[in-house]
Amino acid sequence: MIRLSDVVKEYESGTTALKGISLRIEDGEFVFLVGPSGSGKSTIIKLLTGEIVPTSGQIAVNGFSLTNIAERQIPLLRRSVGVIFQDFAMRAVGSSPREIKKRIPYVLELVGLEEKTDRYPNELSGGEQQRVAIARALINNPSTIIADEPTGNLDPARSLEIMRLLERINHLGTTMVVVTHEKDLVNQFKKRVVTLEQGIITSDGDGVGYNAR
Ligand code: ADP
């Protein structure tokens, strides 16, 4: 479960990126987090992964309280949250090599890349590379996945495939938080949509409000 209570984030520059956010995401939910550039989406992701700390307010992720988390617990938190970045960046989170190796065939099959096991990254299409990013995020068997603009560089058909894949992974039990600014894509899925504007949640619902914008 993800819970933010009255979260404020002011950067050292003086910018208040989040001006009091309260949000609760239950285990197993699929949530789109949308909003214009600069509205605070990345700040929320960084808070949820423990990369930055809130200026005030409370954050809990998968049983970890991020307000007073011990340094040595951060790897455990990060193992419980798989993050998919648009730029395919990989982050070390410290499962043992043996555990990772055991899960590789499973996650490759899940993302539909079992035939491409021996390929180099430059031999894969953009959509396939993004499937690799999803496979990586799944390797620690996280209870939550946060996908940051997962379809950023893909054409509409590939984007839809990636979103369907995230939906399938969600159906298998993983909580899914998808940050995107692709309204058309969001509107094709009947999911909860949380809209952020200038550091405030301006709507939270089944997507109808988002359609109307
Ligand atoms: P989004 O992901 O929705 O584009 P961000 O969370 O990146 O929004 O940014 C929210 C606001 O915080 C913006 O005004 C941005 O300029 C500012 N901001 C983001 N990161 C930093 C930082 N490291 N230092 C200072 N200001 C930042």
PDB file of C-alpha atoms and ligand atoms in Angstrom:
ATOM      1  CA  MET A   1       0.000   0.000   0.000  1.00  0.00           C
ATOM      2  CA  ILE A   2       1.143   3.531  -0.809  1.00  0.00           C
ATOM      3  CA  ARG A   3       0.047   6.373   1.436  1.00  0.00           C
ATOM      4  CA  LEU A   4       0.965  10.036   1.273  1.00  0.00           C
ATOM      5  CA  SER A   5      -0.461  12.357   3.929  1.00  0.00           C
ATOM      6  CA  ASP A   6      -0.145  16.132   3.552  1.00  0.00           C
ATOM      7  CA  VAL A   7       3.147  15.760   1.734  1.00  0.00           C
ATOM      8  CA  VAL A   8       5.031  18.960   0.992  1.00  0.00           C
ATOM      9  CA  LYS A   9       8.285  18.980  -0.957  1.00  0.00           C
ATOM     10  CA  GLU A  10      10.269  22.167  -1.171  1.00  0.00           C
ATOM     11  CA  TYR A  11      13.591  21.929  -3.017  1.00  0.00           C
ATOM     12  CA  GLU A  12      16.628  23.838  -1.799  1.00  0.00           C
ATOM     13  CA  SER A  13      16.147  26.242  -4.691  1.00  0.00           C
ATOM     14  CA  GLY A  14      12.963  27.389  -2.981  1.00  0.00           C
ATOM     15  CA  THR A  15      10.606  25.710  -5.480  1.00  0.00           C
ATOM     16  CA  THR A  16       7.689  24.019  -3.750  1.00  0.00           C
ATOM     17  CA  ALA A  17       7.105  21.047  -6.047  1.00  0.00           C
ATOM     18  CA  LEU A  18       4.366  19.465  -3.901  1.00  0.00           C
ATOM     19  CA  LYS A  19       2.059  21.674  -1.873  1.00  0.00           C
ATOM     20  CA  GLY A  20       0.284  19.204   0.375  1.00  0.00           C
ATOM     21  CA  ILE A  21      -0.548  15.930  -1.336  1.00  0.00           C
ATOM     22  CA  SER A  22      -2.662  13.174   0.191  1.00  0.00           C
ATOM     23  CA  LEU A  23      -3.048   9.972  -1.780  1.00  0.00           C
ATOM     24  CA  ARG A  24      -3.770   6.372  -0.984  1.00  0.00           C
ATOM     25  CA  ILE A  25      -3.149   3.501  -3.388  1.00  0.00           C
ATOM     26  CA  GLU A  26      -4.257   0.046  -2.290  1.00  0.00           C
ATOM     27  CA  ASP A  27      -2.392  -3.170  -3.035  1.00  0.00           C
ATOM     28  CA  GLY A  28      -3.268  -4.445  -6.494  1.00  0.00           C
ATOM     29  CA  GLU A  29      -4.545  -1.126  -7.872  1.00  0.00           C
ATOM     30  CA  PHE A  30      -3.701   0.315 -11.301  1.00  0.00           C
ATOM     31  CA  VAL A  31      -3.354   4.100 -11.199  1.00  0.00           C
ATOM     32  CA  PHE A  32      -2.425   6.599 -13.881  1.00  0.00           C
ATOM     33  CA  LEU A  33      -0.639   9.679 -12.558  1.00  0.00           C
ATOM     34  CA  VAL A  34      -1.017  12.478 -15.079  1.00  0.00           C
ATOM     35  CA  GLY A  35      -0.342  16.186 -15.265  1.00  0.00           C
ATOM     36  CA  PRO A  36       1.583  18.784 -17.210  1.00  0.00           C
ATOM     37  CA  SER A  37       5.345  19.085 -17.138  1.00  0.00           C
ATOM     38  CA  GLY A  38       6.520  20.576 -13.853  1.00  0.00           C
ATOM     39  CA  SER A  39       3.393  19.525 -11.935  1.00  0.00           C
ATOM     40  CA  GLY A  40       5.365  17.314  -9.541  1.00  0.00           C
ATOM     41  CA  LYS A  41       5.085  13.799 -11.006  1.00  0.00           C
ATOM     42  CA  SER A  42       8.813  13.009 -10.883  1.00  0.00           C
ATOM     43  CA  THR A  43       9.009  14.429  -7.391  1.00  0.00           C
ATOM     44  CA  ILE A  44       6.371  11.923  -6.261  1.00  0.00           C
ATOM     45  CA  ILE A  45       8.318   9.052  -7.872  1.00  0.00           C
ATOM     46  CA  LYS A  46      11.548  10.120  -6.163  1.00  0.00           C
ATOM     47  CA  LEU A  47       9.771  10.335  -2.828  1.00  0.00           C
ATOM     48  CA  LEU A  48       8.264   6.848  -3.274  1.00  0.00           C
ATOM     49  CA  THR A  49      11.665   5.299  -4.001  1.00  0.00           C
ATOM     50  CA  GLY A  50      13.353   7.065  -1.091  1.00  0.00           C
ATOM     51  CA  GLU A  51      15.601   9.084  -3.386  1.00  0.00           C
ATOM     52  CA  ILE A  52      14.493  12.319  -1.713  1.00  0.00           C
ATOM     53  CA  VAL A  53      12.682  13.026   1.555  1.00  0.00           C
ATOM     54  CA  PRO A  54       9.586  15.185   2.038  1.00  0.00           C
ATOM     55  CA  THR A  55       9.884  18.599   3.667  1.00  0.00           C
ATOM     56  CA  SER A  56       6.811  17.712   5.729  1.00  0.00           C
ATOM     57  CA  GLY A  57       4.059  15.112   5.781  1.00  0.00           C
ATOM     58  CA  GLN A  58       4.039  11.336   5.968  1.00  0.00           C
ATOM     59  CA  ILE A  59       4.814   8.698   3.339  1.00  0.00           C
ATOM     60  CA  ALA A  60       4.431   4.943   3.679  1.00  0.00           C
ATOM     61  CA  VAL A  61       5.255   2.449   0.932  1.00  0.00           C
ATOM     62  CA  ASN A  62       4.744  -1.305   1.282  1.00  0.00           C
ATOM     63  CA  GLY A  63       4.987  -1.148   5.046  1.00  0.00           C
ATOM     64  CA  PHE A  64       8.009   1.169   5.158  1.00  0.00           C
ATOM     65  CA  SER A  65       7.557   4.597   6.673  1.00  0.00           C
ATOM     66  CA  LEU A  66       9.712   6.846   4.517  1.00  0.00           C
ATOM     67  CA  THR A  67       9.730   9.645   7.028  1.00  0.00           C
ATOM     68  CA  ASN A  68      11.936   7.765   9.443  1.00  0.00           C
ATOM     69  CA  ILE A  69      13.323   4.890   7.399  1.00  0.00           C
ATOM     70  CA  ALA A  70      16.707   3.554   8.494  1.00  0.00           C
ATOM     71  CA  GLU A  71      19.445   3.709   5.871  1.00  0.00           C
ATOM     72  CA  ARG A  72      19.842  -0.064   5.864  1.00  0.00           C
ATOM     73  CA  GLN A  73      16.129  -0.539   5.085  1.00  0.00           C
ATOM     74  CA  ILE A  74      16.283   1.451   1.861  1.00  0.00           C
ATOM     75  CA  PRO A  75      17.495  -1.492  -0.277  1.00  0.00           C
ATOM     76  CA  LEU A  76      14.553  -3.536   1.036  1.00  0.00           C
ATOM     77  CA  LEU A  77      12.139  -0.749   0.159  1.00  0.00           C
ATOM     78  CA  ARG A  78      13.643  -0.483  -3.337  1.00  0.00           C
ATOM     79  CA  ARG A  79      13.348  -4.201  -3.874  1.00  0.00           C
ATOM     80  CA  SER A  80       9.631  -3.925  -3.180  1.00  0.00           C
ATOM     81  CA  VAL A  81       9.222  -1.145  -5.765  1.00  0.00           C
ATOM     82  CA  GLY A  82      10.259  -1.819  -9.372  1.00  0.00           C
ATOM     83  CA  VAL A  83      10.778   1.362 -11.366  1.00  0.00           C
ATOM     84  CA  ILE A  84      10.570   1.513 -15.165  1.00  0.00           C
ATOM     85  CA  PHE A  85      12.257   4.559 -16.614  1.00  0.00           C
ATOM     86  CA  GLN A  86      11.787   5.900 -20.100  1.00  0.00           C
ATOM     87  CA  ASP A  87      15.537   5.887 -20.657  1.00  0.00           C
ATOM     88  CA  PHE A  88      15.926   2.213 -19.742  1.00  0.00           C
ATOM     89  CA  ALA A  89      18.210   3.164 -16.836  1.00  0.00           C
ATOM     90  CA  MET A  90      19.046   0.281 -14.563  1.00  0.00           C
ATOM     91  CA  ARG A  91      19.308   0.633 -10.820  1.00  0.00           C
ATOM     92  CA  ALA A  92      21.066  -1.764  -8.520  1.00  0.00           C
ATOM     93  CA  VAL A  93      18.772  -3.028  -5.806  1.00  0.00           C
ATOM     94  CA  GLY A  94      20.663  -5.983  -4.496  1.00  0.00           C
ATOM     95  CA  SER A  95      18.889  -9.316  -4.960  1.00  0.00           C
ATOM     96  CA  SER A  96      21.399 -12.124  -5.032  1.00  0.00           C
ATOM     97  CA  PRO A  97      22.677 -13.117  -8.510  1.00  0.00           C
ATOM     98  CA  ARG A  98      21.247 -16.587  -7.991  1.00  0.00           C
ATOM     99  CA  GLU A  99      17.749 -15.276  -7.221  1.00  0.00           C
ATOM    100  CA  ILE A 100      17.943 -13.023 -10.252  1.00  0.00           C
ATOM    101  CA  LYS A 101      19.085 -15.830 -12.522  1.00  0.00           C
ATOM    102  CA  LYS A 102      16.214 -18.020 -11.404  1.00  0.00           C
ATOM    103  CA  ARG A 103      13.638 -15.400 -12.379  1.00  0.00           C
ATOM    104  CA  ILE A 104      15.079 -14.394 -15.751  1.00  0.00           C
ATOM    105  CA  PRO A 105      13.261 -17.040 -17.868  1.00  0.00           C
ATOM    106  CA  TYR A 106       9.982 -16.263 -16.096  1.00  0.00           C
ATOM    107  CA  VAL A 107      10.111 -12.493 -16.573  1.00  0.00           C
ATOM    108  CA  LEU A 108      11.286 -12.764 -20.192  1.00  0.00           C
ATOM    109  CA  GLU A 109       8.350 -14.994 -20.976  1.00  0.00           C
ATOM    110  CA  LEU A 110       6.011 -12.618 -19.157  1.00  0.00           C
ATOM    111  CA  VAL A 111       7.098  -9.681 -21.338  1.00  0.00           C
ATOM    112  CA  GLY A 112       7.175 -11.814 -24.502  1.00  0.00           C
ATOM    113  CA  LEU A 113      10.934 -11.789 -25.093  1.00  0.00           C
ATOM    114  CA  GLU A 114      11.761 -15.457 -24.513  1.00  0.00           C
ATOM    115  CA  GLU A 115      13.023 -15.762 -28.103  1.00  0.00           C
ATOM    116  CA  LYS A 116      15.418 -12.823 -27.685  1.00  0.00           C
ATOM    117  CA  THR A 117      17.417 -14.028 -24.697  1.00  0.00           C
ATOM    118  CA  ASP A 118      20.780 -13.843 -26.456  1.00  0.00           C
ATOM    119  CA  ARG A 119      20.292 -10.555 -28.285  1.00  0.00           C
ATOM    120  CA  TYR A 120      22.303  -7.417 -27.631  1.00  0.00           C
ATOM    121  CA  PRO A 121      20.351  -4.252 -26.764  1.00  0.00           C
ATOM    122  CA  ASN A 122      21.116  -2.640 -30.139  1.00  0.00           C
ATOM    123  CA  GLU A 123      19.531  -5.633 -31.869  1.00  0.00           C
ATOM    124  CA  LEU A 124      16.195  -4.874 -30.209  1.00  0.00           C
ATOM    125  CA  SER A 125      13.482  -2.467 -31.379  1.00  0.00           C
ATOM    126  CA  GLY A 126      12.345   0.428 -29.168  1.00  0.00           C
ATOM    127  CA  GLY A 127       9.320  -1.553 -28.030  1.00  0.00           C
ATOM    128  CA  GLU A 128      11.459  -4.596 -27.253  1.00  0.00           C
ATOM    129  CA  GLN A 129      13.920  -2.473 -25.297  1.00  0.00           C
ATOM    130  CA  GLN A 130      11.067  -1.152 -23.243  1.00  0.00           C
ATOM    131  CA  ARG A 131       9.983  -4.748 -22.561  1.00  0.00           C
ATOM    132  CA  VAL A 132      13.502  -5.357 -21.284  1.00  0.00           C
ATOM    133  CA  ALA A 133      13.089  -2.374 -18.958  1.00  0.00           C
ATOM    134  CA  ILE A 134       9.841  -3.917 -17.697  1.00  0.00           C
ATOM    135  CA  ALA A 135      11.532  -7.318 -17.266  1.00  0.00           C
ATOM    136  CA  ARG A 136      14.280  -5.641 -15.232  1.00  0.00           C
ATOM    137  CA  ALA A 137      11.774  -3.901 -13.023  1.00  0.00           C
ATOM    138  CA  LEU A 138      10.119  -7.279 -12.386  1.00  0.00           C
ATOM    139  CA  ILE A 139      13.265  -9.203 -11.581  1.00  0.00           C
ATOM    140  CA  ASN A 140      13.103  -8.636  -7.812  1.00  0.00           C
ATOM    141  CA  ASN A 141       9.451  -9.695  -7.755  1.00  0.00           C
ATOM    142  CA  PRO A 142       8.330  -6.273  -6.501  1.00  0.00           C
ATOM    143  CA  SER A 143       4.877  -5.761  -5.025  1.00  0.00           C
ATOM    144  CA  THR A 144       4.694  -2.353  -6.734  1.00  0.00           C
ATOM    145  CA  ILE A 145       5.791  -1.095 -10.141  1.00  0.00           C
ATOM    146  CA  ILE A 146       6.188   2.580 -10.925  1.00  0.00           C
ATOM    147  CA  ALA A 147       6.469   3.278 -14.639  1.00  0.00           C
ATOM    148  CA  ASP A 148       7.728   6.746 -15.568  1.00  0.00           C
ATOM    149  CA  GLU A 149       6.546   7.624 -19.087  1.00  0.00           C
ATOM    150  CA  PRO A 150       6.920   3.973 -20.174  1.00  0.00           C
ATOM    151  CA  THR A 151       5.735   4.685 -23.713  1.00  0.00           C
ATOM    152  CA  GLY A 152       7.653   7.922 -24.217  1.00  0.00           C
ATOM    153  CA  ASN A 153       9.434   7.117 -27.465  1.00  0.00           C
ATOM    154  CA  LEU A 154       7.049   4.580 -28.970  1.00  0.00           C
ATOM    155  CA  ASP A 155       4.459   4.804 -31.732  1.00  0.00           C
ATOM    156  CA  PRO A 156       0.775   4.461 -30.750  1.00  0.00           C
ATOM    157  CA  ALA A 157       0.519   0.735 -31.574  1.00  0.00           C
ATOM    158  CA  ARG A 158       3.642  -0.164 -29.579  1.00  0.00           C
ATOM    159  CA  SER A 159       2.520   2.142 -26.758  1.00  0.00           C
ATOM    160  CA  LEU A 160      -0.793   0.308 -26.538  1.00  0.00           C
ATOM    161  CA  GLU A 161       1.037  -3.044 -26.388  1.00  0.00           C
ATOM    162  CA  ILE A 162       3.262  -1.839 -23.563  1.00  0.00           C
ATOM    163  CA  MET A 163       0.269  -0.509 -21.633  1.00  0.00           C
ATOM    164  CA  ARG A 164      -1.573  -3.837 -22.124  1.00  0.00           C
ATOM    165  CA  LEU A 165       1.506  -5.619 -20.805  1.00  0.00           C
ATOM    166  CA  LEU A 166       1.515  -3.412 -17.702  1.00  0.00           C
ATOM    167  CA  GLU A 167      -2.184  -4.177 -17.298  1.00  0.00           C
ATOM    168  CA  ARG A 168      -1.478  -7.918 -17.505  1.00  0.00           C
ATOM    169  CA  ILE A 169       1.281  -7.635 -14.883  1.00  0.00           C
ATOM    170  CA  ASN A 170      -1.173  -5.722 -12.686  1.00  0.00           C
ATOM    171  CA  HIS A 171      -3.718  -8.526 -13.099  1.00  0.00           C
ATOM    172  CA  LEU A 172      -1.078 -10.927 -11.788  1.00  0.00           C
ATOM    173  CA  GLY A 173      -1.144  -8.926  -8.545  1.00  0.00           C
ATOM    174  CA  THR A 174       1.443  -6.146  -8.856  1.00  0.00           C
ATOM    175  CA  THR A 175       0.327  -2.653  -7.865  1.00  0.00           C
ATOM    176  CA  MET A 176       0.883  -0.419 -10.898  1.00  0.00           C
ATOM    177  CA  VAL A 177       1.498   3.333 -10.916  1.00  0.00           C
ATOM    178  CA  VAL A 178       1.928   4.684 -14.443  1.00  0.00           C
ATOM    179  CA  VAL A 179       3.103   8.250 -14.957  1.00  0.00           C
ATOM    180  CA  THR A 180       2.242   9.528 -18.423  1.00  0.00           C
ATOM    181  CA  HIS A 181       1.101  12.592 -20.304  1.00  0.00           C
ATOM    182  CA  GLU A 182      -0.469  10.589 -23.126  1.00  0.00           C
ATOM    183  CA  LYS A 183      -4.130  11.393 -22.690  1.00  0.00           C
ATOM    184  CA  ASP A 184      -5.297   9.288 -25.627  1.00  0.00           C
ATOM    185  CA  LEU A 185      -3.661   6.233 -24.175  1.00  0.00           C
ATOM    186  CA  VAL A 186      -5.047   6.860 -20.685  1.00  0.00           C
ATOM    187  CA  ASN A 187      -8.515   7.223 -22.138  1.00  0.00           C
ATOM    188  CA  GLN A 188      -8.342   3.772 -23.727  1.00  0.00           C
ATOM    189  CA  PHE A 189      -8.098   2.192 -20.288  1.00  0.00           C
ATOM    190  CA  LYS A 190     -10.784   2.452 -17.673  1.00  0.00           C
ATOM    191  CA  LYS A 191      -8.507   3.042 -14.716  1.00  0.00           C
ATOM    192  CA  ARG A 192      -8.165   5.388 -11.800  1.00  0.00           C
ATOM    193  CA  VAL A 193      -6.581   8.659 -12.940  1.00  0.00           C
ATOM    194  CA  VAL A 194      -4.893  10.993 -10.459  1.00  0.00           C
ATOM    195  CA  THR A 195      -4.248  14.438 -11.938  1.00  0.00           C
ATOM    196  CA  LEU A 196      -1.549  16.698 -10.574  1.00  0.00           C
ATOM    197  CA  GLU A 197      -1.325  20.401 -11.335  1.00  0.00           C
ATOM    198  CA  GLN A 198       1.240  22.752  -9.840  1.00  0.00           C
ATOM    199  CA  GLY A 199       1.942  20.455  -6.936  1.00  0.00           C
ATOM    200  CA  ILE A 200      -1.671  19.765  -6.019  1.00  0.00           C
ATOM    201  CA  ILE A 201      -4.002  16.860  -6.826  1.00  0.00           C
ATOM    202  CA  THR A 202      -6.789  18.440  -8.836  1.00  0.00           C
ATOM    203  CA  SER A 203      -8.749  15.288  -9.608  1.00  0.00           C
ATOM    204  CA  ASP A 204      -8.801  11.647  -8.657  1.00  0.00           C
ATOM    205  CA  GLY A 205     -11.301   9.370 -10.304  1.00  0.00           C
ATOM    206  CA  ASP A 206     -12.201   6.899 -12.973  1.00  0.00           C
ATOM    207  CA  GLY A 207     -10.815   8.964 -15.809  1.00  0.00           C
ATOM    208  CA  VAL A 208     -14.067  10.692 -16.775  1.00  0.00           C
ATOM    209  CA  GLY A 209     -12.744  14.034 -15.552  1.00  0.00           C
ATOM    210  CA  TYR A 210      -9.608  13.527 -17.531  1.00  0.00           C
ATOM    211  CA  ASN A 211     -11.609  12.821 -20.680  1.00  0.00           C
ATOM    212  CA  ALA A 212     -13.432  16.088 -20.282  1.00  0.00           C
ATOM    213  CA  ARG A 213     -10.281  18.208 -20.197  1.00  0.00           C
TER     214      ARG A 213
HETATM  215  P1  ADP B   1       7.064  16.698 -13.508  1.00  0.00           P
HETATM  216  O1  ADP B   1       7.694  15.372 -13.283  1.00  0.00           O
HETATM  217  O2  ADP B   1       5.558  16.680 -13.385  1.00  0.00           O
HETATM  218  O3  ADP B   1       7.500  17.342 -14.783  1.00  0.00           O
HETATM  219  P2  ADP B   1       8.804  17.605 -11.358  1.00  0.00           P
HETATM  220  O4  ADP B   1       8.457  16.842 -10.142  1.00  0.00           O
HETATM  221  O5  ADP B   1      10.013  17.210 -12.117  1.00  0.00           O
HETATM  222  O6  ADP B   1       7.514  17.680 -12.318  1.00  0.00           O
HETATM  223  O7  ADP B   1       8.982  19.137 -10.970  1.00  0.00           O
HETATM  224  C1  ADP B   1       8.078  19.856 -10.131  1.00  0.00           C
HETATM  225  C2  ADP B   1       8.668  21.236  -9.868  1.00  0.00           C
HETATM  226  O8  ADP B   1       9.856  21.102  -9.067  1.00  0.00           O
HETATM  227  C3  ADP B   1       9.115  22.001 -11.098  1.00  0.00           C
HETATM  228  O9  ADP B   1       8.873  23.367 -10.868  1.00  0.00           O
HETATM  229  C4  ADP B   1      10.585  21.718 -11.183  1.00  0.00           C
HETATM  230  O10 ADP B   1      11.264  22.767 -11.833  1.00  0.00           O
HETATM  231  C5  ADP B   1      10.982  21.640  -9.729  1.00  0.00           C
HETATM  232  N1  ADP B   1      12.116  20.721  -9.491  1.00  0.00           N
HETATM  233  C6  ADP B   1      12.204  19.398  -9.822  1.00  0.00           C
HETATM  234  N2  ADP B   1      13.354  18.863  -9.406  1.00  0.00           N
HETATM  235  C7  ADP B   1      14.037  19.864  -8.774  1.00  0.00           C
HETATM  236  C8  ADP B   1      15.302  19.954  -8.130  1.00  0.00           C
HETATM  237  N3  ADP B   1      16.104  18.889  -8.027  1.00  0.00           N
HETATM  238  N4  ADP B   1      15.669  21.147  -7.604  1.00  0.00           N
HETATM  239  C9  ADP B   1      14.857  22.218  -7.706  1.00  0.00           C
HETATM  240  N5  ADP B   1      13.661  22.212  -8.296  1.00  0.00           N
HETATM  241  C10 ADP B   1      13.242  21.059  -8.832  1.00  0.00           C
END
